[in-house]
Coordinates of C-alpha atoms in Angstrom, one line a residue:
Chain A
X7 CA -5.1 37.3 5.2
X8 CA -7.1 35.6 7.7
X9 CA -6.2 34.1 11.0
X10 CA -4.7 30.8 11.1
X11 CA -7.1 28.1 12.5
X12 CA -6.7 24.3 12.9
X13 CA -9.5 22.2 12.1
X14 CA -9.4 18.6 13.0
X15 CA -10.7 16.2 10.2
X16 CA -11.4 12.6 11.2
X17 CA -10.8 10.1 12.4
X18 CA -14.6 9.8 12.0
X19 CA -15.9 11.5 9.0
X20 CA -19.0 10.6 6.8
X21 CA -16.7 10.4 3.6
X22 CA -14.0 8.1 5.3
X23 CA -14.9 4.4 5.5
X24 CA -11.7 4.0 7.7
X25 CA -10.1 6.2 10.4
X26 CA -7.5 8.7 9.4
X27 CA -7.0 11.9 11.2
X28 CA -5.7 15.2 9.4
X29 CA -5.1 18.5 11.2
X30 CA -6.2 21.2 8.6
X31 CA -4.2 24.4 9.2
X32 CA -6.7 27.0 7.4
X33 CA -6.7 30.8 6.6
X34 CA -10.2 31.6 6.0
X35 CA -11.6 29.0 3.7
X36 CA -8.3 27.8 2.2
X37 CA -6.2 24.9 3.7
X38 CA -2.6 25.9 3.9
X39 CA -1.2 23.0 5.6
X40 CA -2.4 19.2 6.3
X41 CA -0.8 17.2 8.8
X42 CA -1.9 13.4 8.8
X43 CA -2.0 11.2 11.9
X44 CA -2.8 7.4 11.8
X45 CA -2.6 4.5 14.2
X46 CA -6.3 4.2 15.2
X47 CA -6.6 0.7 13.8
X48 CA -2.8 -0.7 14.2
X49 CA -3.2 -4.6 14.7
X50 CA 0.4 -5.5 14.8
X51 CA -0.1 -8.1 12.1
X52 CA 3.6 -8.2 11.2
X53 CA 4.5 -9.3 14.5
X54 CA 2.4 -12.4 14.1
X55 CA 4.9 -14.1 12.1
X56 CA 6.4 -15.0 15.3
X57 CA 3.4 -17.0 16.2
X58 CA 2.1 -18.4 13.0
X59 CA 4.3 -20.4 10.7
X60 CA 4.9 -19.5 7.2
X61 CA 2.2 -21.6 5.8
X62 CA -0.6 -20.5 8.2
X63 CA 0.5 -16.7 7.8
X64 CA -1.3 -16.8 4.4
X65 CA -4.5 -16.5 6.3
X66 CA -3.2 -13.5 8.2
X67 CA -2.2 -11.7 5.3
X68 CA -5.7 -12.0 3.8
X69 CA -7.2 -10.3 6.8
X70 CA -5.0 -7.2 6.3
X71 CA -7.5 -5.7 4.3
X72 CA -11.2 -6.5 3.3
X73 CA -10.8 -5.2 -0.4
X74 CA -7.1 -6.2 -1.3
X75 CA -7.5 -9.5 0.6
X76 CA -6.4 -11.7 -2.2
X77 CA -3.8 -9.4 -3.4
X78 CA -2.0 -9.7 0.0
X79 CA -2.2 -13.3 0.3
X80 CA -0.9 -13.5 -3.4
X81 CA 1.9 -11.0 -2.5
X82 CA 2.9 -12.9 0.6
X83 CA 2.9 -16.2 -1.2
X84 CA 5.0 -15.0 -4.1
X85 CA 7.4 -13.5 -1.7
X86 CA 7.8 -16.8 0.1
X87 CA 8.0 -18.7 -3.1
X88 CA 10.9 -16.4 -4.3
X89 CA 12.4 -16.8 -0.7
X90 CA 12.4 -20.6 -1.1
X91 CA 12.9 -20.8 -4.8
X92 CA 9.8 -22.2 -5.9
X93 CA 8.1 -22.1 -9.4
X94 CA 4.5 -22.8 -9.1
X95 CA 2.6 -24.4 -12.1
X96 CA 1.2 -22.2 -14.7
X97 CA -2.4 -22.8 -14.2
X98 CA -1.9 -21.5 -10.5
X99 CA -0.2 -18.3 -11.9
X100 CA -3.2 -17.7 -14.2
X101 CA -5.8 -18.3 -11.6
X102 CA -3.9 -15.9 -9.4
X103 CA -4.1 -13.2 -12.0
X104 CA -7.7 -13.8 -12.8
X105 CA -8.8 -13.5 -9.0
X106 CA -6.6 -10.7 -8.5
X107 CA -8.0 -8.8 -11.6
X108 CA -11.4 -9.6 -10.5
X109 CA -10.6 -8.1 -7.0
X110 CA -9.3 -4.9 -8.8
X111 CA -12.6 -4.7 -10.7
X112 CA -14.5 -4.8 -7.3
X113 CA -12.2 -2.6 -5.6
X114 CA -12.6 0.2 -8.3
X115 CA -16.3 -0.3 -8.5
X116 CA -16.6 0.2 -4.8
X117 CA -14.5 3.1 -5.0
X118 CA -16.4 4.8 -7.8
X119 CA -19.7 4.0 -5.7
X120 CA -18.2 5.8 -2.8
X121 CA -16.9 8.8 -4.8
X122 CA -20.5 9.2 -6.2
X123 CA -21.7 9.1 -2.8
X124 CA -19.1 11.6 -1.8
X125 CA -20.4 14.2 -4.3
X126 CA -24.1 13.5 -3.6
X127 CA -25.0 11.1 -6.6
X128 CA -26.8 8.4 -4.6
X129 CA -28.2 6.9 -7.8
X130 CA -24.8 6.4 -9.3
X131 CA -23.6 4.9 -6.1
X132 CA -26.1 2.4 -6.0
X133 CA -25.6 1.3 -9.6
X134 CA -21.8 0.9 -9.2
X135 CA -22.4 -1.3 -6.1
X136 CA -25.0 -3.3 -7.7
X137 CA -22.5 -4.1 -10.7
X138 CA -20.0 -5.1 -8.1
X139 CA -22.3 -7.7 -6.7
X140 CA -21.6 -9.7 -9.9
X141 CA -18.0 -9.8 -9.0
X142 CA -18.8 -10.9 -5.5
X143 CA -21.0 -13.5 -7.0
X144 CA -18.1 -14.9 -9.0
X145 CA -15.9 -15.1 -5.9
X146 CA -18.7 -16.9 -4.1
X147 CA -19.4 -19.3 -7.0
X148 CA -15.7 -20.0 -7.5
X149 CA -14.3 -20.2 -3.9
X150 CA -17.3 -20.1 -1.5
X151 CA -16.3 -16.7 0.0
X152 CA -17.3 -13.3 -1.1
X153 CA -14.5 -11.1 0.4
X154 CA -11.9 -13.4 2.1
X155 CA -11.9 -16.5 0.1
X156 CA -8.6 -18.3 0.9
X157 CA -7.9 -19.4 -2.6
X158 CA -4.1 -18.6 -2.7
X159 CA -1.5 -20.5 -0.7
X160 CA 2.2 -20.9 -0.8
X161 CA 3.0 -23.3 -3.6
X162 CA -0.2 -22.3 -5.9
X163 CA -3.7 -22.0 -5.2
X164 CA -6.1 -24.1 -3.1
X165 CA -8.9 -24.5 -5.6
X166 CA -9.3 -24.9 -9.3
X167 CA -11.9 -23.3 -11.6
X168 CA -13.4 -25.6 -14.2
X169 CA -13.0 -24.6 -17.8
X170 CA -16.7 -24.3 -18.2
X171 CA -17.0 -21.9 -15.3
X172 CA -13.9 -19.8 -16.4
X173 CA -16.0 -19.3 -19.6
X174 CA -19.0 -18.4 -17.4
X175 CA -16.8 -15.8 -15.8
X176 CA -16.0 -14.0 -19.1
X177 CA -19.7 -14.2 -19.9
X178 CA -20.7 -12.4 -16.7
X179 CA -18.1 -9.7 -17.4
X180 CA -19.1 -9.3 -21.0
X181 CA -22.7 -8.9 -19.7
X182 CA -21.6 -6.3 -17.1
X183 CA -19.8 -4.2 -20.1
X184 CA -23.0 -2.5 -21.5
X185 CA -24.3 -1.7 -18.1
X186 CA -20.8 -0.4 -17.1
X187 CA -20.6 1.6 -20.3
X188 CA -23.6 3.7 -19.2
X189 CA -22.0 4.4 -15.8
X190 CA -18.6 5.2 -17.4
X191 CA -20.2 7.8 -19.7
X192 CA -21.9 9.4 -16.4
X193 CA -18.3 9.6 -14.6
X194 CA -16.6 10.9 -17.5
X195 CA -18.8 13.2 -19.4
X196 CA -21.8 14.2 -17.0
X197 CA -21.7 17.9 -16.2
X198 CA -22.5 17.6 -12.5
X199 CA -19.6 15.0 -12.1
X200 CA -17.1 17.0 -14.1
X201 CA -18.2 20.2 -12.2
X202 CA -17.4 18.5 -8.9
X203 CA -14.1 16.9 -9.9
X204 CA -12.5 18.6 -12.7
X205 CA -9.7 20.9 -11.4
X206 CA -9.7 19.9 -7.7
X207 CA -6.6 18.2 -6.0
X208 CA -4.4 18.9 -9.0
X209 CA -0.9 17.1 -8.7
X210 CA 1.8 17.6 -11.4
X211 CA 3.7 14.9 -12.9
X212 CA 6.9 16.2 -11.2
X213 CA 5.3 16.3 -7.9
X214 CA 4.0 12.7 -8.3
X215 CA 7.5 11.5 -9.2
X216 CA 9.2 13.5 -6.2
X217 CA 6.5 12.2 -3.7
X218 CA 7.1 8.6 -5.2
X219 CA 3.3 8.2 -5.5
X220 CA 1.7 4.8 -6.3
X221 CA -1.2 3.3 -8.4
X222 CA -3.9 5.3 -10.0
X223 CA -3.0 8.2 -8.0
X224 CA 0.4 8.4 -9.8
X225 CA -1.0 7.4 -13.1
X226 CA -3.4 10.1 -13.3
X227 CA -0.7 12.6 -13.2
X228 CA 0.9 10.8 -16.1
X229 CA 3.6 8.7 -14.1
X230 CA 4.2 5.4 -15.5
X231 CA 4.1 3.2 -12.2
X232 CA 2.6 -0.1 -12.6
X233 CA 4.1 -3.3 -11.2
X234 CA 2.3 -5.5 -13.8
X235 CA 4.9 -4.1 -16.1
X236 CA 7.3 -6.5 -14.5
X237 CA 5.4 -9.5 -16.0
X238 CA 5.7 -11.7 -13.0
X239 CA 3.8 -14.7 -13.1
X240 CA 0.8 -14.8 -15.4
X241 CA 1.1 -11.3 -16.4
X242 CA 4.5 -12.3 -18.2
X243 CA 2.1 -14.1 -20.7
X244 CA -0.1 -11.3 -21.6
X245 CA 0.2 -10.3 -25.2
X246 CA 0.8 -6.7 -24.5
X247 CA 0.1 -4.4 -21.4
X248 CA 0.1 -0.8 -21.2
X249 CA -1.1 1.0 -17.9
X250 CA -4.0 3.4 -18.2
X251 CA -2.7 7.0 -17.9
X252 CA -4.0 10.4 -17.8
X253 CA -2.1 13.8 -18.0
X254 CA -4.7 15.9 -16.3
X255 CA -3.5 15.2 -12.7
X256 CA -6.9 16.2 -10.9
X257 CA -9.8 14.5 -9.2
X258 CA -11.5 13.9 -12.4
X259 CA -8.3 12.1 -13.9
X260 CA -8.2 10.0 -10.9
X261 CA -11.6 8.9 -11.5
X262 CA -11.1 8.3 -15.3
X263 CA -8.0 6.2 -14.6
X264 CA -9.8 4.0 -12.3
X265 CA -12.9 3.7 -14.4
X266 CA -10.9 2.8 -17.5
X267 CA -8.9 0.1 -15.6
X268 CA -12.1 -1.8 -15.2
X269 CA -12.2 -2.4 -18.9
X270 CA -8.4 -3.2 -18.8
X271 CA -9.1 -6.0 -16.0
X272 CA -11.9 -7.3 -17.9
X273 CA -9.6 -7.8 -21.0
X274 CA -6.7 -9.3 -18.8
X275 CA -9.2 -12.0 -17.6
X276 CA -10.5 -12.9 -20.9
X277 CA -6.9 -13.3 -22.2
X278 CA -6.0 -15.5 -19.3
X279 CA -9.0 -17.6 -19.6
X280 CA -8.4 -18.2 -23.2
X281 CA -4.7 -19.1 -22.7
X282 CA -4.9 -21.0 -19.4
X283 CA -3.0 -24.4 -19.6
X284 CA -3.9 -27.6 -18.2
X285 CA -1.3 -28.1 -15.3
X286 CA -1.6 -28.9 -11.6
X287 CA -2.7 -26.1 -9.4
X288 CA 0.0 -26.2 -6.8
X289 CA 3.2 -27.9 -6.0
X290 CA 4.2 -29.6 -2.5
X291 CA 6.1 -27.1 -0.5
X292 CA 8.9 -28.9 1.4
X293 CA 11.6 -27.5 3.9
X294 CA 11.7 -24.2 5.6
X295 CA 12.8 -20.7 4.5
X296 CA 16.7 -20.9 5.1
X297 CA 18.6 -19.1 7.7
X298 CA 19.7 -15.7 6.6
X299 CA 17.6 -15.7 3.4
X300 CA 15.7 -12.7 2.6
X301 CA 13.4 -11.7 -0.4
X302 CA 11.6 -8.7 -1.7
X303 CA 8.6 -8.6 -3.8
X304 CA 5.9 -6.1 -5.2
X305 CA 2.4 -6.6 -6.4
X306 CA 0.3 -4.0 -8.1
X307 CA -2.9 -3.8 -5.9
X308 CA -6.0 -1.6 -6.8
X309 CA -4.3 1.2 -5.1
X310 CA -0.9 0.8 -6.4
X311 CA 2.4 -1.0 -5.4
X312 CA 2.6 -3.2 -2.3
X313 CA 5.9 -4.1 -1.2
X314 CA 6.7 -7.3 0.6
X315 CA 10.0 -8.3 2.4
X316 CA 10.3 -11.6 4.2
X317 CA 13.2 -13.0 6.0
X318 CA 14.0 -16.6 7.0
X319 CA 15.7 -18.0 10.0
X320 CA 15.8 -21.8 9.1
X321 CA 12.6 -22.6 11.3
X322 CA 8.9 -22.6 10.2
X323 CA 8.6 -19.1 11.5
X324 CA 9.8 -16.1 9.6
X325 CA 12.1 -13.7 11.6
X326 CA 10.5 -10.7 9.7
X327 CA 7.7 -10.0 7.5
X328 CA 7.0 -6.5 6.3
X329 CA 4.4 -4.9 4.1
X330 CA 4.4 -1.4 2.7
X331 CA 1.1 -0.5 1.3
X332 CA 0.3 2.0 -1.4
X333 CA -1.6 4.3 0.8
X334 CA 1.2 4.9 3.1
X335 CA 3.1 6.3 0.1
X336 CA 0.2 8.3 -1.1
X337 CA -0.3 10.0 2.2
X338 CA 2.5 12.4 1.2
X339 CA 0.5 13.2 -2.1
X340 CA -2.7 13.6 -0.2
X341 CA -1.1 16.4 2.0
X342 CA 0.2 17.9 -1.1
X343 CA -3.3 18.1 -2.8
X344 CA -4.8 19.4 0.3
X345 CA -2.6 22.3 0.3
X346 CA -4.3 25.3 -1.1
X347 CA -7.7 23.6 -1.5
X348 CA -10.9 25.0 -0.3
X349 CA -12.1 23.6 3.1
X350 CA -15.3 22.2 1.2
X351 CA -13.2 20.2 -1.2
X352 CA -11.0 18.4 1.5
X353 CA -13.3 15.3 2.0
X354 CA -13.4 14.7 -1.9
X355 CA -9.8 15.3 -2.3
X356 CA -9.1 12.6 0.2
X357 CA -11.6 10.2 -1.3
X358 CA -9.9 10.6 -4.8
X359 CA -6.7 9.1 -3.5
X360 CA -8.8 6.1 -2.5
X361 CA -7.2 5.8 0.9
X362 CA -6.9 2.3 2.6
X363 CA -6.2 2.7 6.2
X364 CA -6.6 -1.0 7.1
X365 CA -3.7 -1.9 4.7
X366 CA -1.6 1.0 5.9
X367 CA -1.7 0.2 9.6
X368 CA -1.6 -3.5 9.4
Chain B
X20 CA 11.0 -11.3 -11.1
X21 CA 11.8 -8.5 -8.6
X22 CA 15.5 -8.1 -8.5
X23 CA 16.8 -9.5 -5.3
X24 CA 19.8 -6.9 -4.7
X25 CA 20.7 -6.4 -1.0
X26 CA 23.7 -4.0 -0.2
X27 CA 25.3 -3.9 3.0
X28 CA 26.3 -0.4 4.2
X29 CA 26.9 1.4 7.4
X30 CA 24.7 3.7 9.2
X31 CA 26.7 6.7 8.2
X32 CA 26.6 5.9 4.4
X33 CA 22.9 6.1 4.1
X34 CA 22.6 9.8 3.3
X35 CA 25.2 9.5 0.7
X36 CA 23.5 6.6 -1.0
X37 CA 19.9 8.3 -0.6
X38 CA 21.2 11.6 -2.3
X39 CA 22.8 9.5 -5.2
X40 CA 19.5 7.6 -5.6
X41 CA 17.6 10.8 -5.7
X42 CA 19.9 12.6 -8.3
X43 CA 19.7 9.5 -10.4
X44 CA 15.8 9.4 -10.4
X45 CA 15.3 6.4 -8.1
X46 CA 12.1 6.3 -5.9
X47 CA 11.9 5.4 -2.3
X48 CA 9.9 2.4 -1.7
X49 CA 10.3 1.2 1.8
X50 CA 11.9 1.4 5.2
X51 CA 11.8 -1.6 7.4
X52 CA 13.2 -2.3 10.9
X53 CA 13.8 -5.7 12.2
X54 CA 14.9 -6.7 15.7
X55 CA 17.9 -8.9 15.7
X56 CA 19.1 -11.5 18.3
X57 CA 16.0 -11.6 20.1
X58 CA 17.2 -14.4 22.4
X59 CA 20.8 -13.2 23.1
X60 CA 21.2 -11.1 25.9
X61 CA 24.4 -9.3 24.9
X62 CA 22.9 -7.8 21.5
X63 CA 19.5 -7.0 22.7
X64 CA 18.1 -3.7 21.1
X65 CA 20.2 -4.0 17.8
X66 CA 17.6 -3.3 14.9
X67 CA 18.5 -4.3 11.3
X68 CA 17.4 -1.5 8.8
X69 CA 16.3 -2.0 5.1
X70 CA 15.9 0.9 2.9
X71 CA 14.5 -0.1 -0.6
X72 CA 14.7 2.1 -3.6
X73 CA 13.5 1.5 -7.2
X74 CA 13.8 2.9 -10.6
X75 CA 11.6 1.3 -13.5
X76 CA 12.1 -2.5 -13.0
X77 CA 15.4 -2.2 -10.9
X78 CA 15.2 -2.3 -6.9
X79 CA 17.9 -2.3 -4.5
X80 CA 18.0 -2.8 -0.7
X81 CA 20.3 -0.9 1.6
X82 CA 21.0 -2.9 4.8
X83 CA 22.7 -1.9 8.1
X84 CA 22.6 -2.5 11.8
X85 CA 21.7 0.2 14.2
X86 CA 23.1 -0.4 17.6
X87 CA 21.2 0.9 20.9
X88 CA 22.0 4.7 21.3
X89 CA 22.8 5.3 17.6
X90 CA 20.8 8.0 15.8
X91 CA 20.0 7.9 12.2
X92 CA 19.7 10.9 9.8
X93 CA 16.3 11.2 8.0
X94 CA 16.0 11.1 4.3
X95 CA 12.6 12.8 4.4
X96 CA 14.0 16.1 3.1
X97 CA 15.1 14.0 -0.2
X98 CA 11.9 11.7 -0.2
X99 CA 8.9 13.4 1.5
X100 CA 7.1 10.1 1.8
X101 CA 9.7 8.5 4.0
X102 CA 8.5 10.5 6.8
X103 CA 5.6 8.0 7.2
X104 CA 8.0 5.1 7.7
X105 CA 10.5 7.1 9.7
X106 CA 7.9 8.2 12.2
X107 CA 6.7 4.5 12.1
X108 CA 10.2 3.1 13.0
X109 CA 10.4 5.8 15.7
X110 CA 7.2 5.0 17.4
X111 CA 7.3 1.2 17.0
X112 CA 10.9 0.3 17.2
X113 CA 12.1 3.2 19.1
X114 CA 14.7 4.2 16.4
X115 CA 15.9 7.9 17.0
X116 CA 15.8 9.6 13.7
X117 CA 17.0 13.3 13.4
X118 CA 15.6 15.8 10.8
X119 CA 12.3 14.2 10.0
X120 CA 10.3 16.9 8.0
X121 CA 7.2 16.5 10.1
X122 CA 8.3 14.7 13.2
X123 CA 5.6 13.7 15.3
X124 CA 7.7 13.0 18.3
X125 CA 6.2 9.6 19.2
X126 CA 2.6 10.7 18.5
X127 CA 2.2 9.4 14.8
X128 CA 0.8 6.0 16.0
X129 CA -2.0 6.4 18.6
X130 CA -1.7 3.1 20.5
X131 CA -3.4 2.0 23.6
X132 CA -0.1 -0.1 24.5
X133 CA 3.2 1.2 25.4
X134 CA 5.4 2.2 22.6
X135 CA 8.1 2.1 21.2
X136 CA 7.4 -1.8 21.0
X137 CA 11.2 -2.5 21.3
X138 CA 11.8 -2.1 25.2
X139 CA 15.6 -2.3 24.5
X140 CA 15.5 0.9 22.5
X141 CA 17.2 4.1 24.0
X142 CA 13.9 5.9 23.9
X143 CA 12.1 3.0 25.9
X144 CA 15.0 2.8 28.4
X145 CA 15.0 6.6 29.1
X146 CA 11.1 6.5 29.5
X147 CA 11.5 3.7 31.9
X148 CA 14.2 5.6 34.0
X149 CA 11.8 8.5 34.1
X150 CA 8.9 6.1 34.9
X151 CA 7.0 7.5 31.9
X152 CA 7.0 4.4 29.8
X153 CA 3.5 3.2 28.9
X154 CA 2.0 6.1 30.8
X155 CA 1.2 8.3 27.8
X156 CA -2.0 10.5 27.8
X157 CA -3.7 9.2 24.7
X158 CA -6.6 11.7 25.2
X159 CA -4.8 14.6 23.8
X160 CA -2.3 14.2 21.0
X161 CA 0.0 17.4 20.6
X162 CA -0.4 19.0 17.1
X163 CA 3.1 18.5 15.4
X164 CA 4.8 21.3 13.6
X165 CA 6.9 21.1 10.5
X166 CA 10.6 21.7 10.9
X167 CA 10.1 24.7 8.5
X168 CA 8.2 26.4 11.1
X169 CA 10.4 25.6 13.8
X170 CA 13.3 27.1 11.7

């Protein structure tokens, strides 16, 4: 038995796009405990509800994170709509689902690229990000923005997509499928990828359940957790929806779940485009969130369940708005998979949970 | 739609409810503190707590007030992931919570502004009396220890 040593990991580390600090308690080359610390980019965005009215605050929620930007504005808008008892037009619901699923594709391709970079497969990283450009191009064409595109608002969406452009989106995604198939084969069956990911960071279904994990991290351990199953908004009109699951629970399973979810998102978009009704895209929002009213809502972001809570006070300013993001739940799982792993696997293990610290700290 | 179930309880009933939720297979979703009566001098420092639990498509929210000076019991031994939110509530709202599985003692959020951000909280008032409020040394954060090690 070696001597216990504490090795600080982060907040700046080549594998981390955002700052998180972990104190690794190691014995020889084995990690026996990992203690996380955050707070390096806390911006106090929740407190801004006291300065920005409930309509203006959509712009703030979009800026919580550069990857889940649309999802947060959608989650916030839907929470306010529940709070005020608004039911938005069907076309707006469908457009939200289309942009949200495009965000999921772009997030997963970004993460797959980062993962490839993490285990030293630079060419695979480049190909993933090249494919991701197609999705960013769709955002730019339909909204004018590539990351933060202000398409969502309380009461609906701010811009429509012509039916011809919607078919064009499906055509672009169909065109991506053959190229993505090649990347998928590499991620799932290439021996160098499997050697680096299989068996590392194993988490059982029981642990995933007791740690209340969210998103692909939970689904890779066989846990059926997906807010899209609620069927809220446009998701309720899908013919069928089954979460992508894996029973393996290791790093490779987390890679597989996210990789397959890209196809699932493409299918959802195609179905939404084929069914989209011709209705207005928003409704006028009148009045204020009532005094003493409160609403909760959750949305399946690319990293898992994001929870939203809003409390009205009869004025145009909310008295409280709260977001709990998937990574703040998955930090517990991260510490669990780090226990007992090799020091050399720490970086990759952290990467496989796809941490988003901007979201977590808000 | 997400069920809108809000259950008003007292601070002392939290553990009992959390134990029942855990036994029945509910998962912990969120813990949220909200400052109440910001403009009323008499009630300053009261924080409304909201604990959210979910199971499948069910979701329930436990709601109660914490008066200045009152201490909460941690549920992080039942739900490990609650430690992130509990340390956050301690650091930002000044809620005193006993028994957190990994208690960072105020060093979870490394901020460059004085914390807790609720200056009416007990922790902030004590720090102000000792003239230490807002004078934390952010250069070297102590390495926290788990409660197991302390035991």
